[in-house]
Short mmCIF file of C-alpha atoms in Angstrom, two decimals:
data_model
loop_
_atom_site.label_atom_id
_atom_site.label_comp_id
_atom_site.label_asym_id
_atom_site.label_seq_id
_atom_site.Cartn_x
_atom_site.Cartn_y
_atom_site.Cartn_z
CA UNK A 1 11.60 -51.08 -60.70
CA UNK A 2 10.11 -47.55 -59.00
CA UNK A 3 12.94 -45.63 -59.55
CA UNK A 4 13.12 -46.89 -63.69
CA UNK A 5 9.65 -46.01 -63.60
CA UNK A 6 10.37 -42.28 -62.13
CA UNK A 7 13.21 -41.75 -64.68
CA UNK A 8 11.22 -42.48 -67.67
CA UNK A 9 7.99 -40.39 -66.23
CA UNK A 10 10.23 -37.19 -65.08
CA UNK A 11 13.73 -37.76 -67.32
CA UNK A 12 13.26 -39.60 -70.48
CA UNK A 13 9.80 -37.67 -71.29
CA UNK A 14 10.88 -34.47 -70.90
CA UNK A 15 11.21 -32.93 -74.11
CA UNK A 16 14.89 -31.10 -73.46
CA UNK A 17 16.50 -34.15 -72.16
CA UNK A 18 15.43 -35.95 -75.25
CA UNK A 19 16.75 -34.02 -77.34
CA UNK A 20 19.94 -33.47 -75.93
CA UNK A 21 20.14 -37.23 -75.67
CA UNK A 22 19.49 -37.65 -79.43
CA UNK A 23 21.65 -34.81 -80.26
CA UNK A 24 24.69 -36.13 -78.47
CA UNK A 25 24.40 -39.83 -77.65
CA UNK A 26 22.86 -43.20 -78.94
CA UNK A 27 20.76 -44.42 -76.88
CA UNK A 28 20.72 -47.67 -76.65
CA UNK A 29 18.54 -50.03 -74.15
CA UNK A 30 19.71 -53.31 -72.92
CA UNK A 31 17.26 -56.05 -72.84
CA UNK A 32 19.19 -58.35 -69.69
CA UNK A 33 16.73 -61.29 -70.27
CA UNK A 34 17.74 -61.62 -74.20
CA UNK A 35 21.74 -60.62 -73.52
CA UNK A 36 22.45 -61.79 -70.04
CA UNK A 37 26.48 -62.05 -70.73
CA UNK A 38 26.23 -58.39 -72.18
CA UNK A 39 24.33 -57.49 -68.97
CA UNK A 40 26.47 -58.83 -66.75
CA UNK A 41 29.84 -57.70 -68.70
CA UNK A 42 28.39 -54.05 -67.72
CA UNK A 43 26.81 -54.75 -64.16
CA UNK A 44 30.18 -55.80 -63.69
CA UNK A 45 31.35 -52.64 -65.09
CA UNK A 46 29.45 -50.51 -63.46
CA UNK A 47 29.96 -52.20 -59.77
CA UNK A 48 34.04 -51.96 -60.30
CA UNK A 49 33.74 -47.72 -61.77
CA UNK A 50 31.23 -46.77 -59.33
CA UNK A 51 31.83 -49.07 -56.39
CA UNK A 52 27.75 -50.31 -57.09
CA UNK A 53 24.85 -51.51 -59.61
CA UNK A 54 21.71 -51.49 -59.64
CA UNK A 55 18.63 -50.37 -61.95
CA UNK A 56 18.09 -48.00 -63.75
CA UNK A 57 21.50 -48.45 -64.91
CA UNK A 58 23.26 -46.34 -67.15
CA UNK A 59 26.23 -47.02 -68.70
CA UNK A 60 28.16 -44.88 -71.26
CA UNK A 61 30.57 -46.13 -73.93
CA UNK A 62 33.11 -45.39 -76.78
CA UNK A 63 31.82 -46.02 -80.58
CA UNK A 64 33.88 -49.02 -80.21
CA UNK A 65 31.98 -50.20 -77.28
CA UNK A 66 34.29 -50.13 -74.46
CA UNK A 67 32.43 -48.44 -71.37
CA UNK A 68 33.97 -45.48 -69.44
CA UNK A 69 31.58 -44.09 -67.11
CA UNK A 70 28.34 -45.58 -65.06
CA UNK A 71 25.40 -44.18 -62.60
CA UNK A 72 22.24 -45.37 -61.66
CA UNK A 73 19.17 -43.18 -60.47
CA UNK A 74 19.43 -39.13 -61.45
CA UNK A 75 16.70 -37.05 -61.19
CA UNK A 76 16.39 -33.92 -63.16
CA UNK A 77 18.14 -31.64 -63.81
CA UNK A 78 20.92 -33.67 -62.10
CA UNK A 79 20.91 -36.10 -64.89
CA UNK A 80 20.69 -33.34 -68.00
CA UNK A 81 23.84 -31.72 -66.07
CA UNK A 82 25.93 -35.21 -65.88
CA UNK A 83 24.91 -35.75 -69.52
CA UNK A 84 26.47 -31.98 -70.23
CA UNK A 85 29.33 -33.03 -68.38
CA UNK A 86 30.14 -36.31 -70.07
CA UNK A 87 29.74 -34.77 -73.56
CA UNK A 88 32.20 -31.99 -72.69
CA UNK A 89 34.52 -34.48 -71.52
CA UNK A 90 33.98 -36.43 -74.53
CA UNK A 91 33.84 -33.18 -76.97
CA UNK A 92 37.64 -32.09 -75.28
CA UNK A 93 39.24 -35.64 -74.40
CA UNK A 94 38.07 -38.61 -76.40
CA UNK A 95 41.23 -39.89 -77.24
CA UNK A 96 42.19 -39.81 -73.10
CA UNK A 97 38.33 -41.76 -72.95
CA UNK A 98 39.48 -44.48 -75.13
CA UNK A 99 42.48 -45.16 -74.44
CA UNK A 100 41.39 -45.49 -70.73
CA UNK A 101 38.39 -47.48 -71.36
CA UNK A 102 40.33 -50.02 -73.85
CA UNK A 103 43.16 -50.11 -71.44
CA UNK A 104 40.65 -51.30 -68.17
CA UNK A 105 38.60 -53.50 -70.50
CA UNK A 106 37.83 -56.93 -69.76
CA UNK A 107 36.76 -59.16 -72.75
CA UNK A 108 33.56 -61.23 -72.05
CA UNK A 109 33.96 -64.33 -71.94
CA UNK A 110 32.63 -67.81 -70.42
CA UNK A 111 33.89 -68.85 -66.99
CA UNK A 112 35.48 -72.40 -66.66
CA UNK A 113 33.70 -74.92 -65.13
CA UNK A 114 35.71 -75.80 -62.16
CA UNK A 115 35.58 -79.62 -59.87
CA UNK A 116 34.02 -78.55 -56.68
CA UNK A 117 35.05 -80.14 -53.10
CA UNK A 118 31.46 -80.24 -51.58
CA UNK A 119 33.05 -80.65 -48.29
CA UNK A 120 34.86 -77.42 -48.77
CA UNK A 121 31.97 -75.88 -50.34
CA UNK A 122 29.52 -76.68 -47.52
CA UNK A 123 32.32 -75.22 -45.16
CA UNK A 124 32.57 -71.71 -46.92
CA UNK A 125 28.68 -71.93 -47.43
CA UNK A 126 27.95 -72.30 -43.52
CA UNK A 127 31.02 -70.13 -42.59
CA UNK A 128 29.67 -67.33 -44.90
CA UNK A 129 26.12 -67.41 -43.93
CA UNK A 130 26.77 -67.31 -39.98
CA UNK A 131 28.29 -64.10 -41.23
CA UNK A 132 25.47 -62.19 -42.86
CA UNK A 133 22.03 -64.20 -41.29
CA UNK A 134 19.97 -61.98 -39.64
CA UNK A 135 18.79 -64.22 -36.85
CA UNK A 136 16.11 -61.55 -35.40
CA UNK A 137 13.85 -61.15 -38.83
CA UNK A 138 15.57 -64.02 -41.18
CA UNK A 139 16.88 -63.42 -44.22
CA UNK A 140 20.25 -61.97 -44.55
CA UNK A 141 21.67 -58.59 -42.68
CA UNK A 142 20.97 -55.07 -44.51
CA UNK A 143 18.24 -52.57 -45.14
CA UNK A 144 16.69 -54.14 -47.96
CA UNK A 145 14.86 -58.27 -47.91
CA UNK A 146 15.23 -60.40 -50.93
CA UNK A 147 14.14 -64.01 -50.19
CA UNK A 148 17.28 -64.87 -51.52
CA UNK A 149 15.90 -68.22 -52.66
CA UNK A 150 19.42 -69.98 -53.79
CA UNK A 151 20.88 -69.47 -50.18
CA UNK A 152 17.60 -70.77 -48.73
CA UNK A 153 17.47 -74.04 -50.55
CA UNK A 154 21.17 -74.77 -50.14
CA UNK A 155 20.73 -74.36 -46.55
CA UNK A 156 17.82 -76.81 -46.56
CA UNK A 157 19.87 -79.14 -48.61
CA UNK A 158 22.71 -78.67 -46.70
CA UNK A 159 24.28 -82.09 -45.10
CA UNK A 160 24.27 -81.91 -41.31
CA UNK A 161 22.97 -78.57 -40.74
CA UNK A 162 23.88 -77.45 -37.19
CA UNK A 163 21.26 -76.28 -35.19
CA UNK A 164 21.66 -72.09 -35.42
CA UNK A 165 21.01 -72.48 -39.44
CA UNK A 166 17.95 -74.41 -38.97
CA UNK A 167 16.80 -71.58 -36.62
CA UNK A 168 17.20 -68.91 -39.02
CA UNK A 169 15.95 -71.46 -41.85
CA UNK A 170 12.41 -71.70 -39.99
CA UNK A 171 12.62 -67.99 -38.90
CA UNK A 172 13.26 -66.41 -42.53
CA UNK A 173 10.43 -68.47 -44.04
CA UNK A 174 7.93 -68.07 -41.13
CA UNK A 175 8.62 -64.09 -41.68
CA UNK A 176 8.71 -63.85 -45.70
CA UNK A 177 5.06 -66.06 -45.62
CA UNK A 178 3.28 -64.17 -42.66
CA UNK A 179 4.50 -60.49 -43.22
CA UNK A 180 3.99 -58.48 -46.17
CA UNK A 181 6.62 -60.16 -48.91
CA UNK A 182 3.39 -62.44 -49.46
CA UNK A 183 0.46 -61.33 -51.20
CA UNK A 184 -2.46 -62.30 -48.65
CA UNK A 185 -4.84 -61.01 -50.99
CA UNK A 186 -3.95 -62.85 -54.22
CA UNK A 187 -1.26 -64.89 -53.56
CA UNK A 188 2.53 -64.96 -54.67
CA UNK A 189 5.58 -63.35 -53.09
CA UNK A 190 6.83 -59.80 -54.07
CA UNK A 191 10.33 -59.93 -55.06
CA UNK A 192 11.54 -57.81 -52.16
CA UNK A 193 10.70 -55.47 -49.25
CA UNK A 194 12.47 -52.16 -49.16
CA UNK A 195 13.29 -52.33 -45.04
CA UNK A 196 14.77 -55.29 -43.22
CA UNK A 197 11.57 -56.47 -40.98
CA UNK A 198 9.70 -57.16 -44.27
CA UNK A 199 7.11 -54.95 -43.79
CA UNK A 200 6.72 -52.88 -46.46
CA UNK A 201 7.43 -54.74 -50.23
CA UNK A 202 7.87 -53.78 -54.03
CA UNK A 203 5.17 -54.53 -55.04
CA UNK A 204 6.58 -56.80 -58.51
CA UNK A 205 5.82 -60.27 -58.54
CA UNK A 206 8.21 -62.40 -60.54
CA UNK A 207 7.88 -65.91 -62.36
CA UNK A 208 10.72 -66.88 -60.67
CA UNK A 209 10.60 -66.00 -57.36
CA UNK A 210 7.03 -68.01 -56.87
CA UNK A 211 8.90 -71.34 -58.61
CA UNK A 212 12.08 -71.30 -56.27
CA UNK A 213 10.25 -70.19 -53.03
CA UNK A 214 7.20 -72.48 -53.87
CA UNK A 215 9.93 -75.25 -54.47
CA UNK A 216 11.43 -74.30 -50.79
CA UNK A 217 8.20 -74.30 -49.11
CA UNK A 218 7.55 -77.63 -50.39
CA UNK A 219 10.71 -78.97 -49.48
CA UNK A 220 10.73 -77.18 -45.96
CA UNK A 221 7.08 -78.68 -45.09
CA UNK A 222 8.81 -81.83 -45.38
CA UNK A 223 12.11 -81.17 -43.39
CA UNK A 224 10.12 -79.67 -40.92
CA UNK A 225 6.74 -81.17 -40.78
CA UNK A 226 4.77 -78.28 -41.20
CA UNK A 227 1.55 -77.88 -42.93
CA UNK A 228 1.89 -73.98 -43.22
CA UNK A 229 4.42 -74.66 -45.07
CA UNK A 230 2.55 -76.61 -47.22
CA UNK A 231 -0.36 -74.54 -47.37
CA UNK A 232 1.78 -71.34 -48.37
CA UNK A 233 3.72 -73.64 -51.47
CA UNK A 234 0.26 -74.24 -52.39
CA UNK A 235 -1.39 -70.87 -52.70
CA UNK A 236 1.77 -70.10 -54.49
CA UNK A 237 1.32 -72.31 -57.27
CA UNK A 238 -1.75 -71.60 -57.24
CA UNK A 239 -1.67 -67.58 -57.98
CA UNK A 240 0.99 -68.60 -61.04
CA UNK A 241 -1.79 -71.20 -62.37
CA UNK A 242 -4.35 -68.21 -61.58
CA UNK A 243 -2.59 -65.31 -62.75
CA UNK A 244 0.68 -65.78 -65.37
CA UNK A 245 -0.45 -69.00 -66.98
CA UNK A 246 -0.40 -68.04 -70.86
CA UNK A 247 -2.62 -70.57 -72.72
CA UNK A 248 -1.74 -69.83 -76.32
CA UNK A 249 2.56 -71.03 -75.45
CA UNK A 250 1.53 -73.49 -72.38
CA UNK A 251 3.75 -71.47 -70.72
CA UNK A 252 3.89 -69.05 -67.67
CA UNK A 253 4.42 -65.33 -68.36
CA UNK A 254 7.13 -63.61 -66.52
CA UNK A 255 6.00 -60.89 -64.09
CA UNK A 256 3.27 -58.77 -62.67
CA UNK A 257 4.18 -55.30 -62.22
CA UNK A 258 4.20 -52.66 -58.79
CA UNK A 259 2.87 -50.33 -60.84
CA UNK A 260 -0.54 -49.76 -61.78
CA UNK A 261 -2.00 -48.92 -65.57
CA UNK A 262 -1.62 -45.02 -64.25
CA UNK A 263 1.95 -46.10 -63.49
CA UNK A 264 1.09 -45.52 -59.48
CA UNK A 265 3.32 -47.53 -57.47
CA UNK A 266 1.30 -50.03 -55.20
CA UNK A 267 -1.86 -49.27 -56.35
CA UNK A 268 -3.11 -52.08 -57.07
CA UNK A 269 -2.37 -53.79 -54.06
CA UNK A 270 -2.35 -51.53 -51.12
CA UNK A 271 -6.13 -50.56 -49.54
CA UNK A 272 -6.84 -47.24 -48.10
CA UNK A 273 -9.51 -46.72 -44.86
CA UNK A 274 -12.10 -45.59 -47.70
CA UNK A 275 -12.23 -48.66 -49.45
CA UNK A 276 -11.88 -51.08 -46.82
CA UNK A 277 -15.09 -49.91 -45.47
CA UNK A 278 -16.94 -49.67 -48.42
CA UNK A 279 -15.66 -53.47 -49.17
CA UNK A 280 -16.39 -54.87 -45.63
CA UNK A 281 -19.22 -54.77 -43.10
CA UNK A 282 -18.56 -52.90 -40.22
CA UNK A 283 -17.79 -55.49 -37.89
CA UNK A 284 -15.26 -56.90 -40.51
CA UNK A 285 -13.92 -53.37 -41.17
CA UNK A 286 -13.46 -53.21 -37.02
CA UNK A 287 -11.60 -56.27 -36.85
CA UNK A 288 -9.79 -55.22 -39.92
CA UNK A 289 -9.01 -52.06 -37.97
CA UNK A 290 -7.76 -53.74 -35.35
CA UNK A 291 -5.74 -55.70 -36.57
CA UNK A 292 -3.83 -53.82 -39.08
CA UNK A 293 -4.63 -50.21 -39.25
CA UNK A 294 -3.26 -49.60 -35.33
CA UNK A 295 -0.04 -51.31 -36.78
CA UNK A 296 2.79 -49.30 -37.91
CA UNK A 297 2.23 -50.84 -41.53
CA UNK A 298 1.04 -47.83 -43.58
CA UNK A 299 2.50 -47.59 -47.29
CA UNK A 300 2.31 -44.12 -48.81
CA UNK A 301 1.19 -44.80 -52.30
CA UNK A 302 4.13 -42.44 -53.74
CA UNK A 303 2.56 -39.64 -56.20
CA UNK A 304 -1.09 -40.02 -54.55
CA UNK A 305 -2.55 -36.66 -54.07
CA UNK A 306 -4.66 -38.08 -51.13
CA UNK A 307 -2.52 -37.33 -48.16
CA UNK A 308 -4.22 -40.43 -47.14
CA UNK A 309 -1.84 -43.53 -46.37
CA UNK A 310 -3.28 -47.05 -47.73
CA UNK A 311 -2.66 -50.37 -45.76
CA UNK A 312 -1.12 -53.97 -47.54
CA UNK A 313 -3.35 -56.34 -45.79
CA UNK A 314 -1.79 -58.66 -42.84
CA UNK A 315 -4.09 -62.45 -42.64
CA UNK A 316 -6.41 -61.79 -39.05
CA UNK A 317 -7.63 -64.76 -37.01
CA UNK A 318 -11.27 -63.90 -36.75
CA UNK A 319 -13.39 -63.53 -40.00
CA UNK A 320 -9.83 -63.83 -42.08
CA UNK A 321 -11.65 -66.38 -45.32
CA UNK A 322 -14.45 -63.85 -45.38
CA UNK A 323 -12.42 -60.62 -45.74
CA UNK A 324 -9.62 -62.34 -48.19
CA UNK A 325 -12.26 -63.37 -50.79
CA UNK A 326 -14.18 -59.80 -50.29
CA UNK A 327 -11.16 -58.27 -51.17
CA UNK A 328 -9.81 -60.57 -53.34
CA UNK A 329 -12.87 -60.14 -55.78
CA UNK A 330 -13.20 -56.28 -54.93
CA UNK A 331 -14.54 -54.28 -57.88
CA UNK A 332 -11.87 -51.32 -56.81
CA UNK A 333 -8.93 -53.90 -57.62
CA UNK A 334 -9.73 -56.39 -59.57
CA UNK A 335 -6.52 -59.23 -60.02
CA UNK A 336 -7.17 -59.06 -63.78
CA UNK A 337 -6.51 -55.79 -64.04
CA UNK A 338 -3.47 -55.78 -62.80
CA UNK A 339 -0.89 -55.02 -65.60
CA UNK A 340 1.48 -58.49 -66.43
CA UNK A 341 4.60 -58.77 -68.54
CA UNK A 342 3.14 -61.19 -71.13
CA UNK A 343 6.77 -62.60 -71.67
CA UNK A 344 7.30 -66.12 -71.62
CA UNK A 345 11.37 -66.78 -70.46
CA UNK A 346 12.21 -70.78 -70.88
CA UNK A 347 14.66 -70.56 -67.97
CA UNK A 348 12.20 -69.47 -65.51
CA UNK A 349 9.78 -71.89 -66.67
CA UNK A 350 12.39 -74.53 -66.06
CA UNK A 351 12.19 -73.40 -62.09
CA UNK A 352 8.40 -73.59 -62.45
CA UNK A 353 8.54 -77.33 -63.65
CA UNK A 354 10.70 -78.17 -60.84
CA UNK A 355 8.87 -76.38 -57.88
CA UNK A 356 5.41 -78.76 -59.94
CA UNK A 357 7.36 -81.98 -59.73
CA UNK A 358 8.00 -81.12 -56.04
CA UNK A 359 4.05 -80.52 -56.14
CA UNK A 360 3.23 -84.00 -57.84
CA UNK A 361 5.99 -85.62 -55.94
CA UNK A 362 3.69 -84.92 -52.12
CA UNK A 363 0.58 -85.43 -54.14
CA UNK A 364 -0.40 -81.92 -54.07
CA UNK A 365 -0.97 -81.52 -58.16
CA UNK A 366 -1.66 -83.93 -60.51
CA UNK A 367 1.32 -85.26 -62.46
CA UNK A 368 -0.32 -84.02 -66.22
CA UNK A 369 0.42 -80.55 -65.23
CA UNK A 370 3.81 -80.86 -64.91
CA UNK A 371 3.88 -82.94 -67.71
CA UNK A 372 1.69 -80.46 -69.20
CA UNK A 373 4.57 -77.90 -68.73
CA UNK A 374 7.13 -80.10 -69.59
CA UNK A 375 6.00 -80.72 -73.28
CA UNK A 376 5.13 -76.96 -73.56
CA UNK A 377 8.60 -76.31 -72.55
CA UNK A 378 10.33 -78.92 -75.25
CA UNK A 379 8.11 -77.50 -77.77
CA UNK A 380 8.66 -74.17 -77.55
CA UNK A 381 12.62 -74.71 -76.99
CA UNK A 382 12.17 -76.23 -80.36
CA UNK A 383 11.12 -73.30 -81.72
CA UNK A 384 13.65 -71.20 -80.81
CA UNK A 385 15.88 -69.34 -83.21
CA UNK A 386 19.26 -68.86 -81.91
CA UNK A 387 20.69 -66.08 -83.95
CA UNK A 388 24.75 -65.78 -84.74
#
């Protein structure tokens, strides 16, 4: 998350916010992974009082815990002058604050499970979709990409799928594996781009967006006969076998980050014209030049005092295997050092195990690593304390 990242450099380090935080509020951080329904309860919050949600959210509350006021990003001093504000709202009218916040509260609670009509379903589901599909770069209409991967494999799945959806079906995954949401370097999807043509990514790799799009792939090279599809479900696994397994659990840790150990956004990824030609051989660097650099694909690394813009490598047709493993084993960015959230989450390890029986199931991994998995999964459920 860049803009989480900025807050806590420029807002939560500064030494008068601080304090005017711990003089005034508790502070109080929400781990979403360990309390989803808590998470959700104030996403949900947060969307209804400010009309949207996102991260870094903030949400304030009473002492009793009933919520009153949300906002996401706010650089300084913005944010130190909202804080004033609040507390001097607080400080004048907290009996108005809570009896409006208890009044508009809505307890948490679990949702019914409801009988679905599939028929109907598959109606809304195709009715819905014609709506927002972007049929030009796949994936769905607006100005950021997500792969979206739940809408993706229920369109695969989807019981005579007119001909329009499988359009946008093969156009959304030829896009999100040949343009920049995939690392062509070392593998793995990003979890989003920040424009619609998927050209320029955050650079965050999660657990679970390799097992559901690896999963898709998989399924799609089948559906469609297509060994590129294959090939990119592959390489998929293959960076989470390379690059999150955790040996000591059996398990697969949760994330890589788009920051680097300097907390520089992209880079770790993204090359600039000075390294690429110390890296590659001049007729490499020319193709390399060709290819990409006269492309309107330039990342600004944001904070870099070079006013220098670096490029996130496109795959090239001539010398392509060369150039990936040059750069892939570069001594400027080595995949190692690229900082991972060690965090093992049993849900997203579930995905995993599904997108490796898809894997076993076409013969493309051997069926003792998803077992592998699967007994590194029970075990480890087993040891989980559930706390009341």
């Amino acid at each position: 998350c860049h803009w989480c990242h900025v807050m806590q450099k420029n807002n939560y380090h500064d030494t008068k916010t601080a304090e005017y935080l711990n003089q005034h509020f508790i502070s109080v951080k929400i781990d979403r992974e360990l309390t989803p329904d808590l998470d959700r309860y104030l996403i949900d919050f947060a969307q209804k009082a400010a009309g949207h949600a996102g991260w870094p959210q903030h949400v304030f509350l009473t002492p009793e815990g009933y919520p009153f006021y949300a906002f996401t990003y706010k650089p300084n001093p913005d944010f130190l002058l909202t804080l004033n504000k609040i507390q001097n709202f607080w400080k004048h009218s907290a009996n108005k604050v809570i009896a409006t916040a208890k009044a508009s509260a809505q307890p948490i609670k679990s949702q019914p499970v409801e009988t679905i009509n599939k028929t109907k379903f598959y109606q809304a589901f195709k009715q819905q979709l014609t709506l927002r599909m972007d049929t030009l770069s796949g994936g769905l209409k607006g100005a950021n990409k997500f792969p979206n991967a739940s809408i993706l494999k229920t369109a695969l799945l989807l019981p005579n799928s007119d001909e329009e959806i499988s359009e946008w079906l093969i156009t959304s995954l030829n896009q999100m594996q040949s343009q920049h949401l995939f690392d062509h370097i070392y593998g793995g999807f990003y979890r989003y781009t920040i424009d619609p043509a998927w050209q320029t990514p955050h650079f965050e790799k999660m657990l679970y967006t390799q097992a559901q799009l690896a999963e898709i792939y998989y399924i799609a090279s089948q559906q469609y006969q297509r060994q590129d599809y294959l090939n990119t479900a592959n390489a998929t696994l293959a960076y989470v076998e390379q690059q999150l397994y955790h040996p000591a659990s059996g398990l697969y840790q949760s994330s890589q980050s788009a920051v680097d150990k300097n907390q520089i956004e992209a880079a770790d990824y993204a090359w600039t014209q000075a390294q690429l030609k110390q890296q590659l051989n001049p007729q490499e660097f020319k193709q390399v030049a060709e290819e990409w650099l006269s492309q309107p694909t330039e990342y600004q690394i944001p904070d870099k005092k070079e006013t220098e813009s670096a490029w996130h490598p496109l795959p090239t047709q001539r010398y392509w295997q060369t150039i990936q493993h040059k750069l892939a084993n570069s001594k400027f960015k080595p995949a190692t050092a690229i900082p991972t959230d060690t965090k093992s989450i049993l849900g997203w390890n579930g995905l995993l195990l599904s997108a490796f029986a898809k894997a076993v199931e076409l013969k493309q991994r051997p069926a003792n690593v998803a077992e592998k998995l699967a007994i590194s999964l029970i075990d480890n459920l087993n040891k989980t304390v559930v706390l009341n």
